[in-house]
PDB file of C-alpha atoms and ligand atoms in Angstrom:
ATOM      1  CA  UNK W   1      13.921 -15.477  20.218  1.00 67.00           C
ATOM      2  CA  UNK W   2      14.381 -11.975  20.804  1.00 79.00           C
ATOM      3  CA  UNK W   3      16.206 -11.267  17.814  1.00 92.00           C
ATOM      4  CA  UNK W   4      14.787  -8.677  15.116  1.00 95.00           C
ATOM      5  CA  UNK W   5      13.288  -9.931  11.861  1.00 97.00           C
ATOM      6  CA  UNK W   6      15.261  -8.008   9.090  1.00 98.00           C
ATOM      7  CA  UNK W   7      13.574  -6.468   6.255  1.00 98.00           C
ATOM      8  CA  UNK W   8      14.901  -4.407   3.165  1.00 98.00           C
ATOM      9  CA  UNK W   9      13.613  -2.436   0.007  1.00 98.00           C
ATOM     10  CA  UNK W  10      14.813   0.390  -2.513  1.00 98.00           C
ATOM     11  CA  UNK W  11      12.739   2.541  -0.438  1.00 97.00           C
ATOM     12  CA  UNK W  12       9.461   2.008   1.183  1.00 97.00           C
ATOM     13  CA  UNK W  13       7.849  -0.115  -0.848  1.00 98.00           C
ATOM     14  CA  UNK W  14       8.731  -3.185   1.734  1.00 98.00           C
ATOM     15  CA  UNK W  15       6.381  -1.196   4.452  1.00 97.00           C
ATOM     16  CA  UNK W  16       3.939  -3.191   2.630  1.00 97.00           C
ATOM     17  CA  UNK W  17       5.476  -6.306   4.069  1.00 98.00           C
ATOM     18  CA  UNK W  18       6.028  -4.644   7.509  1.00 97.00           C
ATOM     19  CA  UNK W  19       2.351  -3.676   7.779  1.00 96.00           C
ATOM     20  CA  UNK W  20       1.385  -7.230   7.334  1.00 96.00           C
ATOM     21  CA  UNK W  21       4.387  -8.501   9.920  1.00 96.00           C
ATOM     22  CA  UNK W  22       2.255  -5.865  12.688  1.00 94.00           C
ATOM     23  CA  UNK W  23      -0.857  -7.455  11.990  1.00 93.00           C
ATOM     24  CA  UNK W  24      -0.328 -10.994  11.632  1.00 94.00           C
ATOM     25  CA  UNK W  25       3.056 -11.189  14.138  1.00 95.00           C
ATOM     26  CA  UNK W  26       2.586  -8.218  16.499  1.00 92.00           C
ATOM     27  CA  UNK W  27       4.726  -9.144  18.563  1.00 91.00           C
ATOM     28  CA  UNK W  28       8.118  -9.513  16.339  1.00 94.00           C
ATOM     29  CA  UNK W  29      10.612  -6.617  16.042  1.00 93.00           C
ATOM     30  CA  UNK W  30      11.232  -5.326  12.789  1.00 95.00           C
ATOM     31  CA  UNK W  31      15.091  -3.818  11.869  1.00 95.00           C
ATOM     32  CA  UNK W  32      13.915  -1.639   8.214  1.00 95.00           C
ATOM     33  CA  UNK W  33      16.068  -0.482   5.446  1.00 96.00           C
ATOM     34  CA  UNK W  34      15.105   1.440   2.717  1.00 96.00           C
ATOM     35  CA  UNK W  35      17.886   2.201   0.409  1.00 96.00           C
ATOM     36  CA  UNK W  36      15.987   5.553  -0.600  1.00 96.00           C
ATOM     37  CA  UNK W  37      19.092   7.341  -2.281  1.00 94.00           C
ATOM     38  CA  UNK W  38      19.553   4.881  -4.715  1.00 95.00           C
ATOM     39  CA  UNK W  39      16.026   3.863  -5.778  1.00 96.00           C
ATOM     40  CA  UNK W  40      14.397   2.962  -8.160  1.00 98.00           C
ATOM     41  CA  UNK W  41      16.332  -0.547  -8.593  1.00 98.00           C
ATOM     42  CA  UNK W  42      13.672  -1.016 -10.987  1.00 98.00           C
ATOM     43  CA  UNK W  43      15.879   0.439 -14.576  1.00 98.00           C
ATOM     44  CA  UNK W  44      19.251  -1.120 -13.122  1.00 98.00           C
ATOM     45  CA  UNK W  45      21.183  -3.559 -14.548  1.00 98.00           C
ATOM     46  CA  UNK W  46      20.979  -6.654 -12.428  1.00 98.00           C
ATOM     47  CA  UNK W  47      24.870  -6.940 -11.552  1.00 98.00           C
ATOM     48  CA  UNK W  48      24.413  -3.267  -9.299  1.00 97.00           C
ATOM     49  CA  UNK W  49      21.015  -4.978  -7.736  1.00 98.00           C
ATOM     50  CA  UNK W  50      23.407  -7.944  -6.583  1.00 98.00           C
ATOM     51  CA  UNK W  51      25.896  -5.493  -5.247  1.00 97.00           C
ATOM     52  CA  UNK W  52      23.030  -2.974  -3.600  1.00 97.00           C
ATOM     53  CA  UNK W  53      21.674  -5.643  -1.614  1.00 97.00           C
ATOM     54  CA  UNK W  54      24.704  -7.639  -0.427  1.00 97.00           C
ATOM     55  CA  UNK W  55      25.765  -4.426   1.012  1.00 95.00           C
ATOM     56  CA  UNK W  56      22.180  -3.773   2.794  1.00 96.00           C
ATOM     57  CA  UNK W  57      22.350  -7.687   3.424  1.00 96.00           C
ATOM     58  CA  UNK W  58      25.733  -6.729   4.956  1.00 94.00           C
ATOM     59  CA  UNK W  59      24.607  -3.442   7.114  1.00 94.00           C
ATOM     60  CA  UNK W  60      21.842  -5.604   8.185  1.00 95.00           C
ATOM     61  CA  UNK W  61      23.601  -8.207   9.810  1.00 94.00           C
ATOM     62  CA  UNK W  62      25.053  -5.844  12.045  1.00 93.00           C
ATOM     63  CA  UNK W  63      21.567  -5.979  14.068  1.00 94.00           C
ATOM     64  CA  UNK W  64      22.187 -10.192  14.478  1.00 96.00           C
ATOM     65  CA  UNK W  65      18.436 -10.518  12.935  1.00 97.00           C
ATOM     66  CA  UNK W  66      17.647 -14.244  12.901  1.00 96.00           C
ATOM     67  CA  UNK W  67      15.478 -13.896   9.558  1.00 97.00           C
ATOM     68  CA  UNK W  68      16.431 -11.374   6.602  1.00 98.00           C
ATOM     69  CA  UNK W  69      13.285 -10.764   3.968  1.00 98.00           C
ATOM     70  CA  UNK W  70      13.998  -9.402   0.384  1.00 98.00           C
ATOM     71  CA  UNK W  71      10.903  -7.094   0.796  1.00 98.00           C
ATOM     72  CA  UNK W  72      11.788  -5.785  -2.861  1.00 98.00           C
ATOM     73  CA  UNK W  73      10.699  -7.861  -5.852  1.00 98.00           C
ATOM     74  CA  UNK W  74      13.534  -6.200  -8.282  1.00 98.00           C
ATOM     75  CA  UNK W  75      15.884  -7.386  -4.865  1.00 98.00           C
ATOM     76  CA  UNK W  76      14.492 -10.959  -4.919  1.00 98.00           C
ATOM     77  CA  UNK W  77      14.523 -11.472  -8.567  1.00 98.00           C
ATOM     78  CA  UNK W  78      18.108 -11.392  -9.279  1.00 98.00           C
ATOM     79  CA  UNK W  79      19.710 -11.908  -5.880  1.00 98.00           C
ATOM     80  CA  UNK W  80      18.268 -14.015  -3.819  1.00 98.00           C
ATOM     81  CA  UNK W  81      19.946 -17.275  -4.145  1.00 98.00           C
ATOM     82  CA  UNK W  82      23.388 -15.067  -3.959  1.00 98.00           C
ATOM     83  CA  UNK W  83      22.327 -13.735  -0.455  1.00 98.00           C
ATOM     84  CA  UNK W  84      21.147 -16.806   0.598  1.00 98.00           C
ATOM     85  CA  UNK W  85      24.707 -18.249  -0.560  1.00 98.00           C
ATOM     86  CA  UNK W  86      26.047 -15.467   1.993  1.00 97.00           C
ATOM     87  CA  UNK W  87      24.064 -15.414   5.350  1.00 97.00           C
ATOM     88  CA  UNK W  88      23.470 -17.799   7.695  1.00 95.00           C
ATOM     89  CA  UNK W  89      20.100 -17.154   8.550  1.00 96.00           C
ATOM     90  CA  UNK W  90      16.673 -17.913   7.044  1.00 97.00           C
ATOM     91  CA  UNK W  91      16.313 -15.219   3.267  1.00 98.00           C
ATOM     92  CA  UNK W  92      12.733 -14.708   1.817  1.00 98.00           C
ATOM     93  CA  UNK W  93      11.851 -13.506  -0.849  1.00 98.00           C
ATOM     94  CA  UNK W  94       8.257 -12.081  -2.016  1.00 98.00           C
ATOM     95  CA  UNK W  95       7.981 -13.751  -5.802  1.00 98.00           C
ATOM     96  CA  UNK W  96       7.401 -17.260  -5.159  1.00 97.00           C
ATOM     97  CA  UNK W  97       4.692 -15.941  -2.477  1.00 96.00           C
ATOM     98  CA  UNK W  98       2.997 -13.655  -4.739  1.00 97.00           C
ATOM     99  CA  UNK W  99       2.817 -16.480  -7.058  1.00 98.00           C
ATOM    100  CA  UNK W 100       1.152 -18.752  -4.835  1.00 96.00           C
ATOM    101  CA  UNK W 101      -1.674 -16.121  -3.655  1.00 96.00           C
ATOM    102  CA  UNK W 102      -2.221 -15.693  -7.499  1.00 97.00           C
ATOM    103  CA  UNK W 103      -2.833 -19.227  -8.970  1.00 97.00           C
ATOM    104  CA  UNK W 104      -4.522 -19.633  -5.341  1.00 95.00           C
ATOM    105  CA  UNK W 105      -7.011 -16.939  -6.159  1.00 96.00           C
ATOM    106  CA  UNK W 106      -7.396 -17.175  -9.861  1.00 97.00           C
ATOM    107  CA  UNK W 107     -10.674 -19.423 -11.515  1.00 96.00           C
ATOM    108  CA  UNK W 108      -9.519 -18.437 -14.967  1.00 97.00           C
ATOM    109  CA  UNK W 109      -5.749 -19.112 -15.144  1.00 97.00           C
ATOM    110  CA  UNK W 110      -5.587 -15.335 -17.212  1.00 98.00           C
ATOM    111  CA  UNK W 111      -2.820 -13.807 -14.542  1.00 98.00           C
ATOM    112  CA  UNK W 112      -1.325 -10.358 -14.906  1.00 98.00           C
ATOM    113  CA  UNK W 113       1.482  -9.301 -13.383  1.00 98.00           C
ATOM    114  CA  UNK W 114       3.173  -5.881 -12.853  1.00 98.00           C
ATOM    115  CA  UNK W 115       6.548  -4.674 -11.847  1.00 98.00           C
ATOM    116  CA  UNK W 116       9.416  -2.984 -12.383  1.00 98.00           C
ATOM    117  CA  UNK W 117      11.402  -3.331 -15.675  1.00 98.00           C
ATOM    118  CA  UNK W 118      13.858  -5.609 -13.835  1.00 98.00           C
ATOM    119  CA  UNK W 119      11.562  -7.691 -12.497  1.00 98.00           C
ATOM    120  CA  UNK W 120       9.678  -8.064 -15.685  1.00 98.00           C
ATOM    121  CA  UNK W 121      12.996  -8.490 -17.475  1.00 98.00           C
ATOM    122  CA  UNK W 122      14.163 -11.173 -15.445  1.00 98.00           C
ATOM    123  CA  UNK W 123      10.850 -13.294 -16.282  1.00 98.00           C
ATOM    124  CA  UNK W 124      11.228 -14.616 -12.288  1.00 98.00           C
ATOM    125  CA  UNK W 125       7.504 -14.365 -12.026  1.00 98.00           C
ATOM    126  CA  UNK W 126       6.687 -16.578 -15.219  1.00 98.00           C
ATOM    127  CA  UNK W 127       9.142 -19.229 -13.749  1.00 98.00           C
ATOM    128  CA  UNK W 128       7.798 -19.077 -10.450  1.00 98.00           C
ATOM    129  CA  UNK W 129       3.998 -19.482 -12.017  1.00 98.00           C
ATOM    130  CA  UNK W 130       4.615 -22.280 -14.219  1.00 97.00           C
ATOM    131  CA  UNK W 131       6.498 -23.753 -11.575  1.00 97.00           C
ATOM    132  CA  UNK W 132       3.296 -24.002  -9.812  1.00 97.00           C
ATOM    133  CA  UNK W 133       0.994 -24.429 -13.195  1.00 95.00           C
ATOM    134  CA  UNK W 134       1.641 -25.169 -17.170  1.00 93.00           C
ATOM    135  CA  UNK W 135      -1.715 -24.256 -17.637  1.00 93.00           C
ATOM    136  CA  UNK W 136      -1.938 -20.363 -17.146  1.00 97.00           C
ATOM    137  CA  UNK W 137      -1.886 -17.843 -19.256  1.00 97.00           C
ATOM    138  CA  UNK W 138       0.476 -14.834 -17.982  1.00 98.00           C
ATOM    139  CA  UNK W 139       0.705 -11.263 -19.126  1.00 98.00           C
ATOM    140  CA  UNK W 140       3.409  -9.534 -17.839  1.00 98.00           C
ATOM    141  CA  UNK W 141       4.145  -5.134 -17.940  1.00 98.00           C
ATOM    142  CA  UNK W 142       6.473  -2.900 -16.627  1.00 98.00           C
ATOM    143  CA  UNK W 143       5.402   0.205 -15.217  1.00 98.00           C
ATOM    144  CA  UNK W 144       8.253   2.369 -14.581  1.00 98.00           C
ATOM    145  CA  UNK W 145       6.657   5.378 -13.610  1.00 98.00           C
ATOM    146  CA  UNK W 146       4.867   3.844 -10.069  1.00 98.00           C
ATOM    147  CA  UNK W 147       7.997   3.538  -7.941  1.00 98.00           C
ATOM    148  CA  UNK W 148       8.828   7.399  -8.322  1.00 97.00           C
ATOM    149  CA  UNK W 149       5.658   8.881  -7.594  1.00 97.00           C
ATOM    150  CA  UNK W 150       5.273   6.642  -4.147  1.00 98.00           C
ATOM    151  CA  UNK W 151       8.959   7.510  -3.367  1.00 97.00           C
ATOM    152  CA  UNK W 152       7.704  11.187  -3.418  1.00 96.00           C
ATOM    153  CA  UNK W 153       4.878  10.377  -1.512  1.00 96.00           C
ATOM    154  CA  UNK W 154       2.225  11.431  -4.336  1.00 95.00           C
ATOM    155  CA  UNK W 155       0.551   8.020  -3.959  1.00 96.00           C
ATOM    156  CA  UNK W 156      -2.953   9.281  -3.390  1.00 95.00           C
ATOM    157  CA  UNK W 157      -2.498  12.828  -5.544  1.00 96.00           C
ATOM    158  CA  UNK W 158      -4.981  13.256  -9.257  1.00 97.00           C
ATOM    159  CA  UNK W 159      -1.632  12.992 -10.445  1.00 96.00           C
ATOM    160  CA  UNK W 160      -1.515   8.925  -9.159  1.00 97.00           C
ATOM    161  CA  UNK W 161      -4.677   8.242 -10.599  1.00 97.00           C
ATOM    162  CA  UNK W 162      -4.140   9.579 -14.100  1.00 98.00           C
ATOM    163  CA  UNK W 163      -0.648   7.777 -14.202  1.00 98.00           C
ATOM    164  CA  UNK W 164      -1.635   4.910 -12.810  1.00 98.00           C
ATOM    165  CA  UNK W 165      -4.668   4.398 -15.299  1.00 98.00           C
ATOM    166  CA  UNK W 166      -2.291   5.363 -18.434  1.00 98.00           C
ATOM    167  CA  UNK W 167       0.621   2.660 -17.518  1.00 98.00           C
ATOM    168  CA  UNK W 168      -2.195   0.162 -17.123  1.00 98.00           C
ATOM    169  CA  UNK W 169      -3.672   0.683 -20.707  1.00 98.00           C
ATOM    170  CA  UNK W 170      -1.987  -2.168 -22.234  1.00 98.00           C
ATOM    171  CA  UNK W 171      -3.738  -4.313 -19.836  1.00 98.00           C
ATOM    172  CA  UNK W 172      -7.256  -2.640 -20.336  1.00 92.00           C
ATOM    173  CA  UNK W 173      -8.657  -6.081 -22.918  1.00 91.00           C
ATOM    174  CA  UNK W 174      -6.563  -8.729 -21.395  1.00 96.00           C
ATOM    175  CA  UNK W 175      -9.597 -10.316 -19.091  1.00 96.00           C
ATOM    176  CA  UNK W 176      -6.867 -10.694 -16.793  1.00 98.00           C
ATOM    177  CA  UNK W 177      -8.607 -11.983 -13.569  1.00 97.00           C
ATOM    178  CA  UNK W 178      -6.371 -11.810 -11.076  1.00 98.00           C
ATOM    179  CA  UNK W 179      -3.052  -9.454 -11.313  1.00 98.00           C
ATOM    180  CA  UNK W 180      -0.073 -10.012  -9.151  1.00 98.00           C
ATOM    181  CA  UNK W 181       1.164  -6.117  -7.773  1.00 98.00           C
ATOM    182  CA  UNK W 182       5.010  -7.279  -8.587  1.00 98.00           C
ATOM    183  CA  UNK W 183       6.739  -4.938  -6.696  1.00 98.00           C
ATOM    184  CA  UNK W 184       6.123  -3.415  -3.559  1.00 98.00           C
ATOM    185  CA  UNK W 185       5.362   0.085  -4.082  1.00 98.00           C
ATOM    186  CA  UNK W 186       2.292  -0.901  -5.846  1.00 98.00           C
ATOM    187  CA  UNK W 187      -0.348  -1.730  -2.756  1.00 97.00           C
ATOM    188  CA  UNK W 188       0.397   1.553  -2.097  1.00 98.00           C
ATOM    189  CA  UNK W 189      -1.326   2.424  -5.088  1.00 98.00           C
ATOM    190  CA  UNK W 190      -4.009  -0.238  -4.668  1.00 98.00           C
ATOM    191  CA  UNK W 191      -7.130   1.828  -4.988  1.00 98.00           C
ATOM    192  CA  UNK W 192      -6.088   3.889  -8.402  1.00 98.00           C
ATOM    193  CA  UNK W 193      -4.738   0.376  -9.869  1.00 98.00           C
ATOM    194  CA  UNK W 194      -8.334  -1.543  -8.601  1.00 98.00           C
ATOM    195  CA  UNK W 195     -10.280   1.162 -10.363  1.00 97.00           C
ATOM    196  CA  UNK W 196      -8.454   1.387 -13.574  1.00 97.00           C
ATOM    197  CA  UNK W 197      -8.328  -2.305 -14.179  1.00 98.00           C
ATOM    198  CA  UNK W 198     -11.905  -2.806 -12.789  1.00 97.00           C
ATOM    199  CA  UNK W 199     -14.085  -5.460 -10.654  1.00 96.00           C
ATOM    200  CA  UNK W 200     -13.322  -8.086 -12.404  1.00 96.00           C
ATOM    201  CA  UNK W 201     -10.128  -8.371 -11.811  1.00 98.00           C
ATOM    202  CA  UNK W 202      -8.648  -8.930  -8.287  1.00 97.00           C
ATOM    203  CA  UNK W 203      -5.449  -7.553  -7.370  1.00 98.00           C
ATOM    204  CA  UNK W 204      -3.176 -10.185  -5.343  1.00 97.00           C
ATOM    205  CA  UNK W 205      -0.582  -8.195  -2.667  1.00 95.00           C
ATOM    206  CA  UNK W 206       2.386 -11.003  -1.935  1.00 91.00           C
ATOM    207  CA  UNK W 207       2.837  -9.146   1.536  1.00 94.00           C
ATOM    208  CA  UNK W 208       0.094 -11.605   2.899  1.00 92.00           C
ATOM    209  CA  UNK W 209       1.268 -14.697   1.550  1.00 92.00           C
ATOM    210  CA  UNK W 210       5.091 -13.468   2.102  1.00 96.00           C
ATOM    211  CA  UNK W 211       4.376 -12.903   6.313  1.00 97.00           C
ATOM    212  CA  UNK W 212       2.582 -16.197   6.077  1.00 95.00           C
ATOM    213  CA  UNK W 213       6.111 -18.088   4.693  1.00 95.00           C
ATOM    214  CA  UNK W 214       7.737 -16.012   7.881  1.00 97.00           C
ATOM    215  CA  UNK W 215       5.555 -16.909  10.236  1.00 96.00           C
ATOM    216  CA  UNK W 216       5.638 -20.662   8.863  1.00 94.00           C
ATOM    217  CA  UNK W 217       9.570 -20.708   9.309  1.00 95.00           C
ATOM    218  CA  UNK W 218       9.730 -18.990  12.846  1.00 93.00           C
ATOM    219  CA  UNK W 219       6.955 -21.826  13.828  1.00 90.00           C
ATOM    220  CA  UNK W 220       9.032 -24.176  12.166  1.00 85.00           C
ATOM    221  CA  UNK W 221      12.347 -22.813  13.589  1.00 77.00           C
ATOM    222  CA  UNK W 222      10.480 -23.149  17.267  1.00 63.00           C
ATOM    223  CA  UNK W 223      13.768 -21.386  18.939  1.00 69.00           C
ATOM    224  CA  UNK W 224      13.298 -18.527  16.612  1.00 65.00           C
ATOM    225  CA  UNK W 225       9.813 -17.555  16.722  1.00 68.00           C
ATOM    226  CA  UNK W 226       9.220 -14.482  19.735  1.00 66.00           C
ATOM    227  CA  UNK W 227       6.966 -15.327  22.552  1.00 61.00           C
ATOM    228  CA  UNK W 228       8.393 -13.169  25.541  1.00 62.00           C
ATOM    229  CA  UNK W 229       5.684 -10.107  26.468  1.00 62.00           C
ATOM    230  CA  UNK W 230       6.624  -6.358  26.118  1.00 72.00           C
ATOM    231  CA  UNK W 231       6.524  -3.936  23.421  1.00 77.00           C
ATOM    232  CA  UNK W 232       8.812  -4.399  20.470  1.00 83.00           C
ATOM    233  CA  UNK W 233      11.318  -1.810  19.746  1.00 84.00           C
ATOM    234  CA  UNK W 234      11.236  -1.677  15.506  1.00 91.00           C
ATOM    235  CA  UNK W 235      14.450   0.431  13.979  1.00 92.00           C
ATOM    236  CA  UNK W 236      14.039   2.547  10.676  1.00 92.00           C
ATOM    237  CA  UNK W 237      17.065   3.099   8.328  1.00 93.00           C
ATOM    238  CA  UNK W 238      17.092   5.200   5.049  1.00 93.00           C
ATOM    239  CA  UNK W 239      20.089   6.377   3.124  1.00 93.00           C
ATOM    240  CA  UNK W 240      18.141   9.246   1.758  1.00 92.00           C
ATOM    241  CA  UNK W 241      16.532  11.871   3.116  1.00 90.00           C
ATOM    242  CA  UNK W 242      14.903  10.581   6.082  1.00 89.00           C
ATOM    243  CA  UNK W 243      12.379  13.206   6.844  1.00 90.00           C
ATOM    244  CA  UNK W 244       9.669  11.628   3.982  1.00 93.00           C
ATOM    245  CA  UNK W 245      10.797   8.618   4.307  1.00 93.00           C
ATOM    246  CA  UNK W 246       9.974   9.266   8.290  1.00 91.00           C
ATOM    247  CA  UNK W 247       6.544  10.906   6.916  1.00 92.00           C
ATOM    248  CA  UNK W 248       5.737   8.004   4.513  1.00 94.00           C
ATOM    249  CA  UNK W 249       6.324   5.221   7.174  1.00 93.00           C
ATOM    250  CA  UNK W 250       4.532   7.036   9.569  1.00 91.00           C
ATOM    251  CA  UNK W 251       1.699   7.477   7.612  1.00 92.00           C
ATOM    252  CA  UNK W 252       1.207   4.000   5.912  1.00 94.00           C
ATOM    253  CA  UNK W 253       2.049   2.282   9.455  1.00 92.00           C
ATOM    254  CA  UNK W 254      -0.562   4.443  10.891  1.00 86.00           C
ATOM    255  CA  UNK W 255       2.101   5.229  14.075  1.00 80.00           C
ATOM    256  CA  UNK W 256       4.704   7.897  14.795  1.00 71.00           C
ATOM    257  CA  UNK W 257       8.313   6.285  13.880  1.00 74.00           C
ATOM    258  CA  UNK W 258      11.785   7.420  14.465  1.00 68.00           C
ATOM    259  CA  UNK W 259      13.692   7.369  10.748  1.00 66.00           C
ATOM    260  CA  UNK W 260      17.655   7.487  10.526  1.00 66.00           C
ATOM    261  CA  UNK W 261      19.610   8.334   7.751  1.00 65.00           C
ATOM    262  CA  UNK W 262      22.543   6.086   6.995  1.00 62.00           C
ATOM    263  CA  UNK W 263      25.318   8.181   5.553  1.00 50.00           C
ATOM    264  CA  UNK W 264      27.499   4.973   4.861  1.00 44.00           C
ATOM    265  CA  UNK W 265      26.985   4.461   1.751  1.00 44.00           C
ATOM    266  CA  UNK W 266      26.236   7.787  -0.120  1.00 38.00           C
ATOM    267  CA  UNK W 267      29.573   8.082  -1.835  1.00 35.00           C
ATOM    268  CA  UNK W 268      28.661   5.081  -3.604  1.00 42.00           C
ATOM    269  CA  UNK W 269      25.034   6.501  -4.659  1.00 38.00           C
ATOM    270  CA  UNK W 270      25.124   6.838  -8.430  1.00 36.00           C
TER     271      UNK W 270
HETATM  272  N1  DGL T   1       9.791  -2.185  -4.340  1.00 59.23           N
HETATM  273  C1  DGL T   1      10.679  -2.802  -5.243  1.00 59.23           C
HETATM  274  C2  DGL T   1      10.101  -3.978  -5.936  1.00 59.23           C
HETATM  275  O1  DGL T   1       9.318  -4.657  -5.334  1.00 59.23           O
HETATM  276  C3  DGL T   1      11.621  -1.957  -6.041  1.00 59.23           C
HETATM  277  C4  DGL T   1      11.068  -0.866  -6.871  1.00 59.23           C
HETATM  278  C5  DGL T   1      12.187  -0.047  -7.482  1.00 59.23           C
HETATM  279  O2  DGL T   1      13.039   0.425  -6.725  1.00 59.23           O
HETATM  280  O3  DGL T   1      12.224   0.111  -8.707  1.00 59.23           O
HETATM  281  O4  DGL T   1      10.443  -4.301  -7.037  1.00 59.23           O
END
């Protein structure tokens, strides 16, 4: 089907996800929203989350996209069963995946995970681990001050590496093997995070695992999945200012793309 594949975030943290939809299903077209005004989600109480993503969920629909995909692990934690409640078409989420590629990739059972205080919070990840295991043993951390500096684009700056390295302190002794990046931003920040925690502990990016559910339910879905040649034509929506957001995506998706600012909802930015 010709039909885009939907994808949102609070900003362009779920590029992660759309870099792995290029590589493992080139030839699906991508409608993006990054809600860049209003980010981080990560400090907000979980009622404006809801609302912020119904009304992306909402805008979204607009483009008739047959899948819609919670790139945003603040997003999926507290609102994905209510947009699934609301949509007729297939919603994913990227916890339960990250979860997966974790207990598939850890010998020890000693799992980390990292996110955003609402994600942490919500204890989503915990759930979604035992769910799979009893038997691990989880340490969880917020780390508030990733989202910003990726927002401004400072991922690869001195300044990255020297925050990244103090927020992970508290996980310095854990002999964590594997730790779950719990919120999009953070493969962004993959090389200061794999150097401060070490070699032996292996990061686990749910972008993979996440494309693989996709890909999985377009198979599944036979009428949905694309197979007609031709170039696809992905769309880029921000509601802030779209010229770094334009530089950001650019850069990470390693290709020139066209941003647009989407002025409908500023007066509700706050
Ligand atoms: N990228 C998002 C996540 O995965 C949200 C980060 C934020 O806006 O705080 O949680």
């Amino acid at each position: 089907m010709n039909q885009a594949i939907a994808i949102m975030d609070s900003g362009v943290g779920g590029l992660t996800v759309v870099r792995e939809v290029l590589r493992q299903l080139p030839q699906e077209q991508i409608v993006y929203f990054g809600d860049t005004a209003r980010a981080p989600y990560g400090p907000r109480p979980p009622e404006e989350v809801v609302r912020f993503t119904r009304e992306i969920a909402e805008y979204l629909t607009r483009y008739k996209p047959k899948m819609l995909v919670l790139a945003c692990n603040t997003a999926t934690a507290v609102a994905l069963d209510d947009i699934r409640s609301r949509v007729e078409i297939p919603v994913v989420g990227v916890i339960k995946p990250g979860a997966r590629a974790a207990v598939k990739a850890s010998r020890t059972g000693r799992i980390g995970v990292i996110g955003t205080e609402g994600t942490v919070k919500s204890g989503a990840y915990e759930e979604a681990l035992r769910e799979i295991s009893a038997q691990l043993e989880i340490v969880s951390l917020a780390c508030p001050d990733l989202v910003p500096l990726v927002e401004a684009g400072e991922y690869e700056s001195p300044l990255a590496w020297e925050i990244v390295r103090r927020s992970l302190a508290p996980l310095q002794d854990q002999k964590l093997d594997s730790l779950i990046l719990g919120c999009t931003h953070y493969p962004f920040l993959a090389a200061p995070i794999a150097e401060a925690m070490g070699p032996s502990t292996q990061l686990i990016n749910s972008a993979e695992e996440t494309v693989r559910e996709i890909s999985a339910i377009l198979s599944y879905q036979e009428d949905l999945a694309k197979r007609e040649d031709g170039t696809p034509l992905h769309r880029f929506f921000c509601s802030g200012d779209s010229a770094i957001f334009r530089r950001i995506t650019s850069s990470w998706l390693n290709q020139q793309v066209e941003a647009s600012t989407i002025v409908w909802q500023v007066p509700t930015v706050g």
